[in-house]
Coordinates of C-alpha atoms in Angstrom, one line a residue:
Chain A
X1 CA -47.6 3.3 -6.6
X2 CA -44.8 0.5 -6.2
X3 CA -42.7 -1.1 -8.5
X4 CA -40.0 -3.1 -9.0
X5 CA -37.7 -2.1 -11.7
X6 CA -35.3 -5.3 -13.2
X7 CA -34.0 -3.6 -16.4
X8 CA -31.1 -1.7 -17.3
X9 CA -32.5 -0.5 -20.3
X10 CA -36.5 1.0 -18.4
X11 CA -37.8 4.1 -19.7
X12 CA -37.6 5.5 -15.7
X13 CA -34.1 4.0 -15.3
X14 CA -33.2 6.4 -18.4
X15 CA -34.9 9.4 -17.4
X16 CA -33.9 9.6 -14.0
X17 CA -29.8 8.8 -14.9
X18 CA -30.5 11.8 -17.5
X19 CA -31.1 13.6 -14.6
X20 CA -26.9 13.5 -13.9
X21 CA -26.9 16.4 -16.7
X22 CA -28.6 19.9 -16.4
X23 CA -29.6 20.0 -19.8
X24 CA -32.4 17.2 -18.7
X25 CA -32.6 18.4 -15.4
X26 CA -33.9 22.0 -17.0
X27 CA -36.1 20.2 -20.0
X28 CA -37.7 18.3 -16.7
X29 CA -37.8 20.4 -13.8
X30 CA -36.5 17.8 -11.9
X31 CA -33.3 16.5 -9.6
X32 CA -32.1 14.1 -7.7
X33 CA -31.3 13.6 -4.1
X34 CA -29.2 10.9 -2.8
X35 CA -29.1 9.4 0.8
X36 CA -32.1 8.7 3.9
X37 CA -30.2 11.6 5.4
X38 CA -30.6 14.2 2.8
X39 CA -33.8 12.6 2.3
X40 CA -35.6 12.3 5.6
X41 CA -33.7 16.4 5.8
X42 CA -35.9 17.0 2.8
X43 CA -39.2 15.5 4.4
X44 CA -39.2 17.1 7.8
X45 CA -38.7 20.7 5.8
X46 CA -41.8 19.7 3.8
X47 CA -40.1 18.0 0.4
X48 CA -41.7 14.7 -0.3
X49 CA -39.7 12.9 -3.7
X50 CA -42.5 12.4 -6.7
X51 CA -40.1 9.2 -7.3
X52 CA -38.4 7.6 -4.7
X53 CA -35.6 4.6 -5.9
X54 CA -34.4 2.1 -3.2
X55 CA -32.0 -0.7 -3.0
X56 CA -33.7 -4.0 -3.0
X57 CA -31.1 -5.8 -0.6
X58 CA -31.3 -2.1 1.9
X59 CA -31.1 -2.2 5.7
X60 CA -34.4 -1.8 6.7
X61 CA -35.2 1.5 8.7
X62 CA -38.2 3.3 10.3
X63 CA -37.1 6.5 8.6
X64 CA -37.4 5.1 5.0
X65 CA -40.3 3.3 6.1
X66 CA -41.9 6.9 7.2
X67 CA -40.8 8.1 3.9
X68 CA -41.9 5.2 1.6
X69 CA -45.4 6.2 3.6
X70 CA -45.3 9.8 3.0
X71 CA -44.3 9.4 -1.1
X72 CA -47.2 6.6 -1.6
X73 CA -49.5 9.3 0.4
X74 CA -48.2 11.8 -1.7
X75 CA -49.1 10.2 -5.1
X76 CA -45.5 9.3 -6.0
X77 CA -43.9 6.1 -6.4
X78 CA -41.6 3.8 -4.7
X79 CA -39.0 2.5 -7.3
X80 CA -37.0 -1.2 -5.9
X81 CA -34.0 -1.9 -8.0
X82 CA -30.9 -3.8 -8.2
X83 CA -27.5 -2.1 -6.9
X84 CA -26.1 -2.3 -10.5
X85 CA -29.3 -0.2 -11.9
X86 CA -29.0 2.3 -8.9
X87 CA -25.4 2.8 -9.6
X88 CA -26.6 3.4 -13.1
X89 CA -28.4 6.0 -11.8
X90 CA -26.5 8.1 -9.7
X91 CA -23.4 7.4 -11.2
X92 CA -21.9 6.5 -8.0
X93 CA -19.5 3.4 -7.6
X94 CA -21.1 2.9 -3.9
X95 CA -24.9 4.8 -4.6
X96 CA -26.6 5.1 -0.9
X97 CA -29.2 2.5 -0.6
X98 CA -31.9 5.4 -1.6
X99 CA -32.6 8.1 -3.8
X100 CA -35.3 10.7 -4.3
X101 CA -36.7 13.0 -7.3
X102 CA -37.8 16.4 -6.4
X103 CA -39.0 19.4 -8.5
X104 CA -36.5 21.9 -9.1
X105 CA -37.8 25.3 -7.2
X106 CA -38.7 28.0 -8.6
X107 CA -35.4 30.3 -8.2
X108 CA -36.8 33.6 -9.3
X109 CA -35.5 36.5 -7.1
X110 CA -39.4 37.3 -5.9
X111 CA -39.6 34.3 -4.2
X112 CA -37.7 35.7 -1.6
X113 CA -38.3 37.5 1.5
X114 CA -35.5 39.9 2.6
X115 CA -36.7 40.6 6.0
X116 CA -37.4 36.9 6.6
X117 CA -33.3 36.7 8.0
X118 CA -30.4 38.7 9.0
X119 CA -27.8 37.6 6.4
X120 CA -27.9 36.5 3.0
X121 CA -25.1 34.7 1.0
X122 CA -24.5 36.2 -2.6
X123 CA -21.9 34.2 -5.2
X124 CA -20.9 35.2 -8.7
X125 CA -20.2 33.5 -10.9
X126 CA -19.9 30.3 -9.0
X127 CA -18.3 28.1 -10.9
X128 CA -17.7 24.8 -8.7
X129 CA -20.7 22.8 -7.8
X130 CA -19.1 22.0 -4.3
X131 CA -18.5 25.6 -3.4
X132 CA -22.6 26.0 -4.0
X133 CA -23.3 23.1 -1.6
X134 CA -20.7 23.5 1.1
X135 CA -22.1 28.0 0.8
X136 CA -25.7 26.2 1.4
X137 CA -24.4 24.7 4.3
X138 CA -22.5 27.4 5.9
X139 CA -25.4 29.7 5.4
X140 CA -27.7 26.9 7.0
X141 CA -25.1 26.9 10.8
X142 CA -25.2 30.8 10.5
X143 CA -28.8 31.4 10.1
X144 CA -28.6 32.6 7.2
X145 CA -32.1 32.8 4.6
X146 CA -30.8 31.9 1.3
X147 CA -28.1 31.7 -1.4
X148 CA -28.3 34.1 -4.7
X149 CA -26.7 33.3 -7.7
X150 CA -25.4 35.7 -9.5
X151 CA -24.8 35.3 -13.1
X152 CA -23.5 32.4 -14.6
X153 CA -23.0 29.8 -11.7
X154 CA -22.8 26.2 -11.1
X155 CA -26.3 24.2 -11.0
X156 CA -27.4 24.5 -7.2
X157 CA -29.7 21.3 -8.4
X158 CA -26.7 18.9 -9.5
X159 CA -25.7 16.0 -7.4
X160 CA -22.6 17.4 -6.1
X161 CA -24.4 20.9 -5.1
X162 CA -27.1 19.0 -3.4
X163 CA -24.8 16.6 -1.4
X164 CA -21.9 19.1 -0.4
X165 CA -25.1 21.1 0.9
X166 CA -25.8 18.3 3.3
X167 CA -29.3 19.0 2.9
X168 CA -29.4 22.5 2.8
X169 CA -30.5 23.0 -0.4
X170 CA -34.0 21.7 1.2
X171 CA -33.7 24.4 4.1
X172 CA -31.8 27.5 2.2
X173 CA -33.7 29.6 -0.5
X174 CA -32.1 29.5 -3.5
X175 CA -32.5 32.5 -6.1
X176 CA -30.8 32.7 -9.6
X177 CA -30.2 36.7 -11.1
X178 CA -28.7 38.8 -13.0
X179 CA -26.5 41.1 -11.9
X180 CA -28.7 43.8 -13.3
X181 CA -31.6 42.3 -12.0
X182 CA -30.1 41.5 -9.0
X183 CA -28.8 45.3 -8.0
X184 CA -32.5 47.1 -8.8
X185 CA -34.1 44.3 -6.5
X186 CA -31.6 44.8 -3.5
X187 CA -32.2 48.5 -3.6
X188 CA -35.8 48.4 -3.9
X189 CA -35.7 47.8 0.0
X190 CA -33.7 47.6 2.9
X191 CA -30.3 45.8 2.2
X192 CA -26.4 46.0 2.8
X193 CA -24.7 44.7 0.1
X194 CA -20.9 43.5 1.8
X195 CA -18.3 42.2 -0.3
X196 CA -15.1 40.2 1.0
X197 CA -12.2 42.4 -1.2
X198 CA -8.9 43.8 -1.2
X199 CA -9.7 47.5 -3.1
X200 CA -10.8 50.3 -0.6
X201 CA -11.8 48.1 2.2
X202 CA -12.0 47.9 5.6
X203 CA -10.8 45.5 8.1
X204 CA -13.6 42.4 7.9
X205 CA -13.8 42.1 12.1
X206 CA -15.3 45.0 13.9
X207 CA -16.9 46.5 10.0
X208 CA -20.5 47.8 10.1
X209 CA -22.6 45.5 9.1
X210 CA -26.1 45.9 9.2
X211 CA -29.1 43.5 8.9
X212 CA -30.2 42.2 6.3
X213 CA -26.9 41.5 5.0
X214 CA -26.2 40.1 1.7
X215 CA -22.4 39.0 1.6
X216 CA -21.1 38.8 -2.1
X217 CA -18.0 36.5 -3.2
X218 CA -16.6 36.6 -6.7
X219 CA -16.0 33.9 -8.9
X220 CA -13.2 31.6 -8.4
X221 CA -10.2 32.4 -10.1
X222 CA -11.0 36.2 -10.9
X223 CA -12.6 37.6 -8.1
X224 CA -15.8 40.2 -8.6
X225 CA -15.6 42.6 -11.2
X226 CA -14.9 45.9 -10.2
X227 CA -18.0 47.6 -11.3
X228 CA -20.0 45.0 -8.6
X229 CA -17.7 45.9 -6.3
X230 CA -18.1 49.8 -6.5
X231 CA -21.5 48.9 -6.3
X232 CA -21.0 47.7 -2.6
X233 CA -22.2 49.2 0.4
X234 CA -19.2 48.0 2.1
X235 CA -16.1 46.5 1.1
X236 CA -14.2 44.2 4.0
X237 CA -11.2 42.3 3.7
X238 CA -9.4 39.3 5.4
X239 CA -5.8 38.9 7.2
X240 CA -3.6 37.5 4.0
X241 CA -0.7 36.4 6.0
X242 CA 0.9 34.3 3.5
X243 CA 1.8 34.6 -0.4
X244 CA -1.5 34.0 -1.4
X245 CA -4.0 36.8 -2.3
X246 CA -7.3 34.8 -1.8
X247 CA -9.2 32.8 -0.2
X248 CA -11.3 29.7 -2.0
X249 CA -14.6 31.7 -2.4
X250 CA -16.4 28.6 0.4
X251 CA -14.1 29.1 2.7
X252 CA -14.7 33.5 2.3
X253 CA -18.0 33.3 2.8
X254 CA -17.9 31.3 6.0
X255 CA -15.5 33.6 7.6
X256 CA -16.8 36.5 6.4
X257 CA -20.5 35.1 7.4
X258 CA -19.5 33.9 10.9
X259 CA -18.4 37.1 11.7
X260 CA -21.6 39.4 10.3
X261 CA -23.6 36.6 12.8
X262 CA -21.5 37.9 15.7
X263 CA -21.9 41.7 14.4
X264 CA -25.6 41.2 14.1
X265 CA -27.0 38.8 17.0
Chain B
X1 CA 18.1 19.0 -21.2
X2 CA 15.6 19.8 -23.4
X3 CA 13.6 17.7 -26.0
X4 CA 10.8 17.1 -27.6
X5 CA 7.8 14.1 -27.1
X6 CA 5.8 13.3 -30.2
X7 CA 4.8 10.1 -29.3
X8 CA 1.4 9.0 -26.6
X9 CA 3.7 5.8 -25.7
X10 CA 6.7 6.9 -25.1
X11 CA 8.0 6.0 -21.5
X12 CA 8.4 9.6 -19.9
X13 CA 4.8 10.2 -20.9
X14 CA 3.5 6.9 -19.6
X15 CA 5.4 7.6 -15.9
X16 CA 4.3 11.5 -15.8
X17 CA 0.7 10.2 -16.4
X18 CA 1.4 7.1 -13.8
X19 CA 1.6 10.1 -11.3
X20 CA -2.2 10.7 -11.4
X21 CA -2.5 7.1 -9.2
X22 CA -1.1 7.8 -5.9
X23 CA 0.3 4.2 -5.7
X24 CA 2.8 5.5 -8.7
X25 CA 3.3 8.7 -6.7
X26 CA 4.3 6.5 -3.6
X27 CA 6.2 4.3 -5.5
X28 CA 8.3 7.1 -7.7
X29 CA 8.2 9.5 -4.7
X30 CA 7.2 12.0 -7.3
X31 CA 4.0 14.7 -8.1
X32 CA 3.0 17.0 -10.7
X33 CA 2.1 20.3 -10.3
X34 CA -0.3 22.1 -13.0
X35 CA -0.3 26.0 -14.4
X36 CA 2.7 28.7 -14.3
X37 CA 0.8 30.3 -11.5
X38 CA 1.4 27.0 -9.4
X39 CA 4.7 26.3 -10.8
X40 CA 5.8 30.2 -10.1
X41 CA 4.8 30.0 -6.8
X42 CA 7.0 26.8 -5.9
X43 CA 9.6 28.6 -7.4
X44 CA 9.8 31.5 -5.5
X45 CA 9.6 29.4 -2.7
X46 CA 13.0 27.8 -3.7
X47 CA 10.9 24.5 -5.4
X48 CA 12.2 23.5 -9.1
X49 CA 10.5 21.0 -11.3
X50 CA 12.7 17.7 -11.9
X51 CA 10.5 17.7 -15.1
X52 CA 9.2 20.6 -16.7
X53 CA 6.4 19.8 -19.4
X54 CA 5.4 22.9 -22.0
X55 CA 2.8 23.1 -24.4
X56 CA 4.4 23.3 -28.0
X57 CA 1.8 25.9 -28.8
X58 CA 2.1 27.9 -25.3
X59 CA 2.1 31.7 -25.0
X60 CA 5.3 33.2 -24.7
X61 CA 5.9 34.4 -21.1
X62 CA 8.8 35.9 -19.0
X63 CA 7.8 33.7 -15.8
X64 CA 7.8 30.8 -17.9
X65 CA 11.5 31.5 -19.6
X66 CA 13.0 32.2 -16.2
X67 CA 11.5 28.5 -14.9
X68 CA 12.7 26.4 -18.0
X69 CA 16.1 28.4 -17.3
X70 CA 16.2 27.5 -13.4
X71 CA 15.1 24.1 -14.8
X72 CA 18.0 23.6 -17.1
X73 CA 20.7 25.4 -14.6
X74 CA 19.4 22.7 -11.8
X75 CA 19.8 19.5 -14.0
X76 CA 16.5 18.9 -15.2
X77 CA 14.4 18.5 -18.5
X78 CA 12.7 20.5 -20.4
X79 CA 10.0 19.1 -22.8
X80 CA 7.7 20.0 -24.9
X81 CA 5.3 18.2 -26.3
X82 CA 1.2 18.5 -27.9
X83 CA -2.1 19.4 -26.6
X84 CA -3.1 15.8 -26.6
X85 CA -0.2 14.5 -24.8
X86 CA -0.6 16.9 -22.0
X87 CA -3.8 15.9 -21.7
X88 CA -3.1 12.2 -21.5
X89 CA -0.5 13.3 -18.8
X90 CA -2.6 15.8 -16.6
X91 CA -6.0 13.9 -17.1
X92 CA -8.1 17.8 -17.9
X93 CA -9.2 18.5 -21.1
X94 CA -8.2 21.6 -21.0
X95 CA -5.0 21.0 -19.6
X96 CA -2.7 24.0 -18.4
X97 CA -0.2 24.5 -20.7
X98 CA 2.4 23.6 -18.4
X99 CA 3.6 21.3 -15.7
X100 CA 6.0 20.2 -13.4
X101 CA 7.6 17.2 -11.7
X102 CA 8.9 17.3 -8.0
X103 CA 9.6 15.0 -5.7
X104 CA 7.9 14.5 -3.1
X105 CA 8.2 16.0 0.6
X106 CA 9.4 14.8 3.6
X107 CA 6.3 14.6 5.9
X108 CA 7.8 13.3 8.6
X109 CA 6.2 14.9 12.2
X110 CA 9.9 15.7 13.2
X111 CA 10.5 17.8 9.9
X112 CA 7.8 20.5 12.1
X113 CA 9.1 23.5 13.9
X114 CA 6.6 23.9 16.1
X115 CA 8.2 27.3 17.2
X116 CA 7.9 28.5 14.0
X117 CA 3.7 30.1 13.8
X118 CA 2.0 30.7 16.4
X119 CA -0.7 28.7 14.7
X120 CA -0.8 24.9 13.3
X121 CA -3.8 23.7 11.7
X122 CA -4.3 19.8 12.0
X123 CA -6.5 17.3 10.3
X124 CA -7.7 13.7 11.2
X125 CA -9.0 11.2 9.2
X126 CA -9.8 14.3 6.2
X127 CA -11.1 12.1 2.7
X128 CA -11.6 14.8 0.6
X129 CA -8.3 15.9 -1.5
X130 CA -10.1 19.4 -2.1
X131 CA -10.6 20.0 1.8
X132 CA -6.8 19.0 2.2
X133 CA -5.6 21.6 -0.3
X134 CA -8.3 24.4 0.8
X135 CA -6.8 23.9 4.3
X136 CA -3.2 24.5 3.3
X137 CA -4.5 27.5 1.6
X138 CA -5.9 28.9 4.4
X139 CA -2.8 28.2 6.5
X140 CA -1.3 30.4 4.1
X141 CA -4.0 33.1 4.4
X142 CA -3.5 33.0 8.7
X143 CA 0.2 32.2 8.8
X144 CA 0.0 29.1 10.3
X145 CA 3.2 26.9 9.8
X146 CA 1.6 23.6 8.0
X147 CA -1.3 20.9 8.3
X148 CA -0.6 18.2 10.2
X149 CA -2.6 15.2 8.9
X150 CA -3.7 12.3 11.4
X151 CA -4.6 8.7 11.0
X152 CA -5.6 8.0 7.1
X153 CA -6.2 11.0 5.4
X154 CA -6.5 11.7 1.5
X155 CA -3.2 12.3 -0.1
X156 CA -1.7 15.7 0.1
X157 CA 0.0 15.4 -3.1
X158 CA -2.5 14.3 -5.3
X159 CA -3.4 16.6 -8.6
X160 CA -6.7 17.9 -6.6
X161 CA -5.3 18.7 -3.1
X162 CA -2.4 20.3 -4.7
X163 CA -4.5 22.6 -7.1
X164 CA -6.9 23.3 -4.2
X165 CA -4.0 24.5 -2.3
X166 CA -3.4 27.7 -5.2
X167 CA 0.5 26.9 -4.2
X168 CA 0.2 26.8 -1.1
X169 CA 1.4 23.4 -1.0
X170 CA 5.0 24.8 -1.5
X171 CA 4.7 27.3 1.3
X172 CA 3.0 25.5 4.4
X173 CA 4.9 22.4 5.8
X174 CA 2.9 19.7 5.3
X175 CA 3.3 16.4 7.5
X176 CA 1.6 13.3 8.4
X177 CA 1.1 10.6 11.7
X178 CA -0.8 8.4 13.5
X179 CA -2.8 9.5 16.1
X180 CA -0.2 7.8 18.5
X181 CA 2.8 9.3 16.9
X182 CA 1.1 12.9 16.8
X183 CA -0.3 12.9 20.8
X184 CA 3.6 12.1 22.0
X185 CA 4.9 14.6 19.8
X186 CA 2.9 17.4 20.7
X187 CA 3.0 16.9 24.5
X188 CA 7.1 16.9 24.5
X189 CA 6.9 20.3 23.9
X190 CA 4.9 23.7 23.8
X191 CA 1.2 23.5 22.5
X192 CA -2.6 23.9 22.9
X193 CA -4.6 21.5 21.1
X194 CA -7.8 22.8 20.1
X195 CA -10.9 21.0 18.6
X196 CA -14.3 21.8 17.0
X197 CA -16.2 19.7 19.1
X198 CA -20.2 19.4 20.4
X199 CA -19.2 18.3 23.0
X200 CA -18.2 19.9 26.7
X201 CA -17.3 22.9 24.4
X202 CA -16.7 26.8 24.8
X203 CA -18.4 29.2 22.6
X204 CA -15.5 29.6 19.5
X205 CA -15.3 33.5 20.1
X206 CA -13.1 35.1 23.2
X207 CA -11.8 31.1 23.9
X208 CA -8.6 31.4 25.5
X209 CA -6.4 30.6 23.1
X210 CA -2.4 30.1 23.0
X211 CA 0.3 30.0 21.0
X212 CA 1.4 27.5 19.4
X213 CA -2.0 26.8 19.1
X214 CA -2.7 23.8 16.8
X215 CA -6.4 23.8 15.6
X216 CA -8.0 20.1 15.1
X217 CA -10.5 19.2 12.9
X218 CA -12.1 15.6 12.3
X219 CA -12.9 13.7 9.3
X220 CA -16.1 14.5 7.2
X221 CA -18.8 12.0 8.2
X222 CA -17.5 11.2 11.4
X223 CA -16.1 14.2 12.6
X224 CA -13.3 13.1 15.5
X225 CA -12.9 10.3 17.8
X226 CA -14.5 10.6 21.0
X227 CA -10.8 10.0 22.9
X228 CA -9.3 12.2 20.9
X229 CA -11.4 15.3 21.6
X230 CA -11.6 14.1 25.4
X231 CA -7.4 14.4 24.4
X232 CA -7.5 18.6 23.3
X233 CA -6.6 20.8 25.7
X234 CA -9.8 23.1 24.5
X235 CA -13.0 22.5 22.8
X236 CA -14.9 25.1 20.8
X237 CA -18.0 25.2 19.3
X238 CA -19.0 27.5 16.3
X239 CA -22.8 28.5 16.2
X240 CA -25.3 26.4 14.3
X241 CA -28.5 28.1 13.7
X242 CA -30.2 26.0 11.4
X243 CA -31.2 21.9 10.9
X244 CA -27.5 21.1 10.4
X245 CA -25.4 19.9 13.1
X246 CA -21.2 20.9 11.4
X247 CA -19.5 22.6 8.8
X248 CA -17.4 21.4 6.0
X249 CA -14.5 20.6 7.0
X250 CA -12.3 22.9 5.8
X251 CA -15.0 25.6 6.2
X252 CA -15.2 24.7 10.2
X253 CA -10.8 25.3 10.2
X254 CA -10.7 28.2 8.1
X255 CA -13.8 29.9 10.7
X256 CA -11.9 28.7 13.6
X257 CA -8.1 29.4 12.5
X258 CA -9.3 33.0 11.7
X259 CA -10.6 33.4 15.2
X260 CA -7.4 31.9 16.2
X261 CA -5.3 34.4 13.9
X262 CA -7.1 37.6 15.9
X263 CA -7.1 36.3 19.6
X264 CA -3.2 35.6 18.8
X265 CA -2.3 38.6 16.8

C-alpha cells in the first residue's frame, strides 16, 4: 500500500516517533532503521521494512526504487512525508531521506548456533547504545556470528545501536541472557569463554584461543564482576602503557577480537 | 578563594555553562572537566583547575581536599554551590559532583616532540567527539605521545571528547593542523606515516613498521582523501570478513596502534 502522510498529528506519525523509546519499541515489537544504506544492508541479508517512510522531495534512486518494490511485494507500505514530519520521526535535525520499520528479533539464546562461527562477541552490562553498534560492527570485519548481551545492556534495537552498527545489526545475531542462563548454555557444548582482564591473566597476543570463541567485555565503568571472571576459561590482558587501567569496552573487543581472528584462521 | 553560588543567574554560573558551546570555549580559551576521577588525573599530571566547582552536598573525600588545597595554593576558586546549579552548568542530570575549569591547550603542531613515543596516532577530518576522546585514550593505553588532528575535526575539548578520553586528555599531547601544515611538518624530520587504507595496502599484521610511527586514520563517512593516502609512507589493511567494508574509527586506530605497539616494542 502507498500513502502520503501530510499531518503532524497521524496516528502512524505517532506510533512510529514512539518508536524513539524502548518502552514502545518492547509493547510493539518493532524498530526503526534509518538511511538507503542501512536499509538496502537490511534487504540484501533478507529484512524487508513492514513500513517504509520516505522524503517527498528525495533524490531518486534505483536502490530505493528496488526497495519501495520489495516492501509493496511484501505487504507493507510505502509512507511519503514532509521533511518536517520525518524529522518528527527520527528525531534527527537532518533525518536521511528514508526510513524503515522492522520487527525486533527474537533474541533468545536458542536462536543461536555456536558452531555456525569461530568467534563470538559477549558484553555485560553494556551500558552505551554506541558501544553495541560499533561491537556489531567490529564483529561483522572479523567474522564474527553474533553479539550476546549479558544482563542489563543498552537496547541493541535503538537508533543509535542500529546506526553505530552500520548495518550490522541486520548481519550479526543478536542474543539477550542472563548471566545464569548464559553460563549453563555455553557449557552445554563446545565453547571458550575469553575475557579481556587484568587479574590472573595472560598476555592477550600469542594466548590459546580456541574456536568457538566467545570474548566477554565488562561494563563500562566497573569492569566484569569477579565471579564472571573466575568463570572464564581464559583470562588475557592488553599492554596499558599509560595511566589509564582500561580500555573503552568497543575499542577491547576489537583488539582483543582481531587478534583471536589471527589465532584462529 | 572560596565562596558560595546560590543563585542560577549569577555571572560565573552563566560563563561555566557558556563553556558547553565550543564558540564560548574558543572565545574564553577555557574547558570544563567533569568527576574527581578526571579532575585527579589532570592533577597528577601537574593540571590545576582555574575553577573548581563542588557539590554542597558531596561526599567527603581525601582526593578531593588535596584538589581544593592545590586549587587555593595556585590562585584559584573554590565554589560550591547546589545540585541544580551543577546541572545547569555541566548539562547531565546527574551531574558529577564536581568540576573543573582549565584553560585551554596549546595545540600548536610545533608544541609535538616527535622524538618523544615511538608511536603517534593521527586523525583527519574525525566528527565524532567520542571517537576523539576514545583515541586519546588508547594513546594512553599504547604509549603513543598525542593525536594529531587534521583538516576540521570535532573539538578535542568539548565535555564528550574529554570524558571519552577517562583523563587521558591531560596525559597525551593533543594538537591540531591542516593537512598542508601537517605533510611539511612531518617530512622535516623523522617519521613513517601509516594509513588504514583499501587501497594498494599490506595485510595490517608483520607490516614493516618504524618508529616514530604515526598511524592515520580518516574521517567517518568518508574515510581519507585519496592524495593523502597516495601521501603515507605505508598502507595497511585490517581483515573484513563480513558485508561491511571499515571499522569505527577509533576501533580501526586502536586495532592498528596495538599492532603498532607489538611490532615496535
Amino acid at each position: 500500500m502507498r500513502r502520503q502522510i501530510t499531518g503532524f498529528s497521524n496516528p502512524t506519525v505517532k506510533f512510529l516517533r514512539s518508536l524513539r523509546e524502548k518502552k514502545h519499541r518492547k509493547e510493539a515489537g518493532k524498530f526503526l532503521a534509518e538511511g538507503l544504506r542501512l536499509l538496502t544492508d537490511a534487504r540484501e541479508n533478507g529484512f524487508i521494512p513492514e513500513v517504509l517512510v520516505m522524503a517527498e522531495n528525495r533524490d531518486p534512486h534505483p536502490l530505493l526504487e528496488a526497495l519501495e518494490r520489495d516492501v509493496i511485494a511484501g505487504g507493507g507500505e510505502v509512507i511519503e512525508t514532509s521533511d518536517d514530519i520525518l524529522t518528527k520521526i527520527t528525531g534527527k535535525d537532518n533525518p536521511q531521506a528514508v526510513a524503515g520499520m522492522f520487527s525486533e528479533f527474537n533474541t533468545r539464546l536458542s536462536t543461536i548456533d555456536r558452531a555456525s562461527a569461530k568467534i563470538w562477541l559477549v558484553a555485560q552490562a553494556l551500558r552505551d547504545p554506541g558501544n553495541l553498534g560499533t561491537m556489531l560492527r567490529t564483529g561483522d570485519a572479523i567474522g564474527a556470528g553474533g553479539l550476546i548481551l549479558i544482563d542489563d545492556c543498552a537496547d541493541p534495537f535503538s537508533a543509535e545501536a542500529v546506526r553505530a552498527s552500520m548495518g550490522a545489526v541486520f548481519t550479526q545475531k543478536v542474543a539477550q541472557a542472563k548471566w545464569d542462563e548464559f553460563l549453563p548454555w555455553l557449557r552445554a557444548g563446545e565453547g571458550q569463554l575469553v575475557a579481556a582482564s587484568l587479574r590472573d591473566a595472560v598476555p592477550y597476543r600469542g594466548a590459546p584461543y580456541a574456536a568457538p570463541c566467545f570474548v566477554l567485555v565488562g561494563n563500562e565503568s566497573r569492569g566484569l564482576p569477579e565471579e564472571y571472571e573466575a568463570a572464564c576459561d581464559l583470562r588475557v590482558t592488553m599492554p596499558m602503557r599509560g595511566r589509564a587501567d582500561s580500555l573503552n569496552a568497543a575499542v577491547a573487543a576489537a583488539v582483543l577480537g582481531y587478534e583471536v581472528l589471527a589465532a584462529l584462521d
